[in-house]
C-alpha angles and dihedrals in degrees: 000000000000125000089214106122114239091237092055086066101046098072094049097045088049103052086045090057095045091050093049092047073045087064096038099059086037091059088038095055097041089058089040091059096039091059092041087062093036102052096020115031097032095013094120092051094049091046094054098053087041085060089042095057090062092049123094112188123207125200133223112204114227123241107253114226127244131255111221133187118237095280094053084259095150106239089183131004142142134270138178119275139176104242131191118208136180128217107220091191091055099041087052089057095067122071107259090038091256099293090134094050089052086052104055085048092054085058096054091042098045094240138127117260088230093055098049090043088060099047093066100043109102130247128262130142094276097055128089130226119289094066135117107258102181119057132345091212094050113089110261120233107236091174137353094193099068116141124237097250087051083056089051099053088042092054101032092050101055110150088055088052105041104169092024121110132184121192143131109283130185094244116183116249123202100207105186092213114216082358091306107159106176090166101146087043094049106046130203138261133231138152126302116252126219095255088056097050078048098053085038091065092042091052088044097249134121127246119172113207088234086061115118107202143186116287101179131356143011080342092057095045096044093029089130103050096042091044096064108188134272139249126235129206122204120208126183106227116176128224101294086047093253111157106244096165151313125288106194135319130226107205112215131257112228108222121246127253129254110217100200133197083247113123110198104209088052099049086060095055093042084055096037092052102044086053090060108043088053088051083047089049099060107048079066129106120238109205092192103055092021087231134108113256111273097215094197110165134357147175141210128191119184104191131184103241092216104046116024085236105140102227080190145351134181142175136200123250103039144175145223098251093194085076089085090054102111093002131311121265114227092239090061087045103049083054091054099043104023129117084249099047089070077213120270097182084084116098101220101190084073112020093027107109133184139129113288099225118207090340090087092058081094091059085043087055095059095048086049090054092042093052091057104258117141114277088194084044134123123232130192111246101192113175087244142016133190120232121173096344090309133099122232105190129195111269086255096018092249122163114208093173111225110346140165127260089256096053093048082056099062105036087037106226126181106193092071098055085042088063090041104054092030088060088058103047082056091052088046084053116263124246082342093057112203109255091260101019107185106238099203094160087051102035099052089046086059089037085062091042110263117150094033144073122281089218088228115164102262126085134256097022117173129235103224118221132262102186104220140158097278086043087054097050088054102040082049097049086045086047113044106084090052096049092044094056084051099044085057098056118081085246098143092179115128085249087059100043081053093051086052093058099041087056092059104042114354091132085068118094093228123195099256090055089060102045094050087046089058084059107052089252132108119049098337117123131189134178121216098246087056084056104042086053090051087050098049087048085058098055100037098053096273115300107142104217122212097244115251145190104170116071103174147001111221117184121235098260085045089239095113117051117182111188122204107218140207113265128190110218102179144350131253108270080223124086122230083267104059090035094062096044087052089057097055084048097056094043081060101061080059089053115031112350135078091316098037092098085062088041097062111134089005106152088245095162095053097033103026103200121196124196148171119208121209133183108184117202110215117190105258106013134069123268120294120235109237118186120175116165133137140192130218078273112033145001122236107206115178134161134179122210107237080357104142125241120348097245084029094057106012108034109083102046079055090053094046088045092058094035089060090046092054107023096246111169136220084251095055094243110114124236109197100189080068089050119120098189122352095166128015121273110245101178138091116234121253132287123200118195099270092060099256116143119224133210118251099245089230078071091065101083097139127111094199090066104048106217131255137231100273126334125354131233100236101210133123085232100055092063137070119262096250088050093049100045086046087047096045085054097061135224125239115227111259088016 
């Protein structure tokens, strides 16, 4: 027995108990509190994303709307396709990560394992094209051109495709209506990234990860509207993912449809017609280089005069852009994006800049004017003149005595504007400009635009470029280190003795910068929408449009019309006067100046055509093709890369183009019932109570489709299988 005492034991016992009930209630009330602000103070926000983990979505894509052109023609739509997806969650669950799966599918749909493996990875910046760049949890299109007979073996074989699904699927479809291709004006669609659904919730917009949206175009401006929005369905699955019922359904929204200037018809002859003058082009002879013109790369723009609407525009190289429908292959892109490709996924109407050559002396005539000089005067037009120490000769070293304005217009003659615009950089000061020199030559080129955006509806337009004073202080501060390493080498090569100078003094508007500016040479750069909205000035009186291709926004049912309108952003820097005199000048370049040998047997007294002809001359490459000309309804403004003259390379496809819009025929006399377009269309297609948009009748010029009583329903459905396959096709104008 111990010899402890009893009462020694009992403190000790009992502290140990209270600290232990200490614990208990201590454990007690902290749970006690924890469930009290689980199930009572956030109760309502634990329960929500209890219930949300037991709801799957799925999403229902949104049909997305047409673009038609102004006749209701579709230019791009949707139609039903098998397509072929792969569920990556469901290929990573078995053991080989579904390769064999993916395998077996490239067998049924004749294609290689490796393509179709690629085709479901997803993109990062160190992937290649092809890759999946939207959600990894959204089934991935592997095809959308799968038979019918491959659908059925992929869905009647199950257990050998897990993950794979085949089903009928709204795909887009660019139809290149009469050969129109409009590819560059239309854009292109693929799926939304993560960045963008991130951007989307800060801007207050929705973007579902299964979107696809406008990349480039008319489908990247007027994504939202086309897109519509889609519909989600909610289903209550329990823990082993099992489907027990719906929880609500979100129908989808349709989007609306963009009616558009285009005319169809126009725009295939516009494209037709720019192909060929550059293959044309090319099979001709440059004296100066020895070579044959390159041709590499040209623009058309075809503009209602009264209003800014494009009626078509095209640009050389293009593109399919049907190639992007279902994901692109790498071998497509490469081709698109490549060295060798020389990018045709540029629009160069818009983002196309050179210098515009002899086409901007109208331009020249209005700052002459500006700037006080005699519009009724006489100016000497020498074949040469010395400036500097340097001649500056006429483009063919002719020599016209003393003429007008008007007469150094059409016969285009530089050494007039040379005197013009040298004689005012002597009255602004010279090389020791006057503290506020008054510019006239630069200042009336930015008054009509030039240098900034048109603000026309298509993404990533240029600005163009007026080299003035202030252009000159930052290229030179851009630019001096550069110059100053070279002025020190003992490079004697004519790019190193410029680089010496420019070292020196490249911040100072020399002379020879302002006579080759007069010109439309030197470091001036134009796009041919600027110029087709300088054009169109010209002709209308002097308001300056903001360019547009879209003309109106009608909802899916047809209830709601938005309507885009005209809208006049600036005023020619030129009065009604000048204006005027201007316009004589330039119909005498049609009927008697540098154009007047394409123009022979032209109706000039019934369609009364005025142009400017331009040949720029760029360092290293042979000369560029300018033509700017306009009727009493539009202005056709068209130029070639290394193209030759403006009338030599550009002149006859203008003249095809105008020929087409007004039925003009190879005899000079007009047939009306041929003419595409001899007055713009003002009206909106069609639309029937249900909200379909028909096609205007005039837009049914094809023997192949026999024409019905009124208007016509323009939809793949509306027309027998053998029709819609022979209109889906295409069919080239004249052919």
């Amino acid at each position: 027995m111990s010899n402890i005492p009893e009462t020694g034991r009992t403190p000790r016992v009992t502290i140990r108990l209270v600290v232990l009930q200490i614990l208990v209630l201590s454990l007690l009330f902290t749970l006690g509190g924890r469930l009290w602000f689980l199930q009572i103070r956030d109760g309502d926000q634990y329960t929500a994303q209890a219930n949300s983990n037991n709801v799957q979505e799925v999403v229902t894509p949104a049909v997305r709307g047409a673009i038609l052109d102004a006749k209701g023609v579709p230019l791009a739509d949707n139609e039903t396709r098998l397509v072929v997806s792969a569920s990556r969650t469901d290929l990573l669950k078995q053991k080989d990560d579904g390769r064999a799966v993916l395998t077996r599918l490239a067998s049924v749909l004749h294609m290689q394992p490796d393509e179709v493996r690629k085709k479901v990875r997803l993109c990062d910046s160190q992937t290649p094209k092809p890759c999946w760049n939207g959600s990894p949890y959204q089934p991935i299109p592997i095809t959308d051109e799968a038979t019918t007979q491959q659908a059925l073996q992929i869905m009647e074989r199950r257990e050998d495709f897990p993950g794979i699904t085949a089903e009928p699927t709204a795909v887009r479809r660019y139809t290149s209506p009469f050969g129109a291709n409009a590819s560059q004006v239309l854009g292109y669609l693929s799926p939304v990234t993560d960045d963008e659904i991130t951007d989307a919730e800060k801007e207050g917009r929705s973007l579902l990860r299964s979107d696809q949206i406008g990349r480039s175009g008319l489908e990247r401006t007027y994504d939202t509207q086309l897109r519509g929005t889609a519909g989600v369905t909610r289903y209550e699955v329990d823990n082993l993912g099992r489907v027990i019922g719906k929880a609500g359904e979100t129908p989808a929204v349709p989007g609306s449809n963009l009616v558009t200037s285009i005319d169809a018809r126009v725009q295939a002859v516009a494209e037709k017609e720019l192909d060929q003058a550059m293959k044309v082009a090319r099979k001709t002879f440059d004296t100066v280089t020895g070579s044959y013109y390159k041709a590499d790369s040209g623009a058309v723009v075809v503009m209602d005069v009264h209003t800014g609407q494009v009626i078509a525009m095209a640009s050389a190289p293009t593109y399919d852009p049907n190639v992007w429908v279902g994901g692109i292959s790498a071998k497509d892109y490469a081709k698109l994006t490549g060295k060798k490709s020389n990018f045709p996924l540029l629009n160069r109407a818009i983002q196309g800049q050179s210098a515009p050559g002899s086409t901007f002396k109208a331009i020249s005539t209005s700052a002459a004017v500006k700037a006080g000089y005699s519009i009724d005067g006489h100016y000497p037009c020498p074949s040469s003149m010395t400036i500097g120490g340097r001649v500056f000769n006429n483009f063919e070293g002719e020599s016209a005595g003393e003429i007008t304005l008007a007469h150094a217009l059409e016969i285009s003659c530089d050494t007039v504007f040379y005197h013009l615009s040298y004689d005012q950089w002597l009255k602004d000061g010279g090389t020791k400009p006057k503290k506020h020199p008054a510019d006239w030559f630069y200042k009336t080129a930015k008054a009509y635009g030039l240098g900034s955006v048109t603000g026309i509806d298509l993404p990533s337009e240029v600005t163009g470029r007026i080299p003035d004073r202030q252009w000159k202080r930052d290229y030179y501060e851009a630019n001096k280190t550069y110059w100053c390493k070279v002025a020190k080498s003992d490079k004697q090569d004519y790019a190193s003795q410029i680089a010496r100078e420019n070292c020196v003094d490249g911040y100072v508007m020399r002379a020879g910068d302002s006579v080759n500016y007069a010109i439309g040479q030197g470091d001036t750069l134009v796009t041919p929408i600027q110029m087709a909205r300088i054009y169109s000035a010209i002709s209308n009186g002097g308001k300056l449009y903001q360019p547009t291709i879209g003309k109106a926004i009608i909802s899916a049912d047809g209830k709601t019309i938005t309507r885009i309108k005209p809208k006049v952003t600036g005023q020619a820097p030129a009065s009604a006067k000048t204006l005027k005199y201007i316009n004589q000048a330039l119909e005498g370049v049609v009927t008697s100046g540098t154009a007047a040998w394409r123009f022979n047997g032209w109706p000039q007294d019934k369609i009364t055509l005025h142009a400017k002809t331009g040949t720029a001359e760029v360092a290293g490459k042979q000369t560029t093709s300018w033509f700017t000309t306009y009727s009493k309804d539009y202005a056709v403004i068209m130029t070639i890369s290394q193209g030759g003259t403006g009338s030599g390379g550009s002149g006859p496809a203008v003249r095809a183009i105008y020929e087409a819009m007004y039925g003009v025929q190879k005899d000079g006399s007009i047939d009306n019932r041929k003419a595409l377009l001899p007055h713009p269309e003002t009206a909106l297609p069609k639309i029937t109570a249900d909200g379909t948009i028909q096609t205007r009748k005039a837009a049914w010029d094809m023997p192949a489709l026999p024409s019905a009583p009124g208007d016509a329903v323009f939809t793949a459905a509306a027309l027998p299988p053998d029709r819609t396959e022979r209109f889906l096709l295409g069919r080239r104008y004249g052919a």
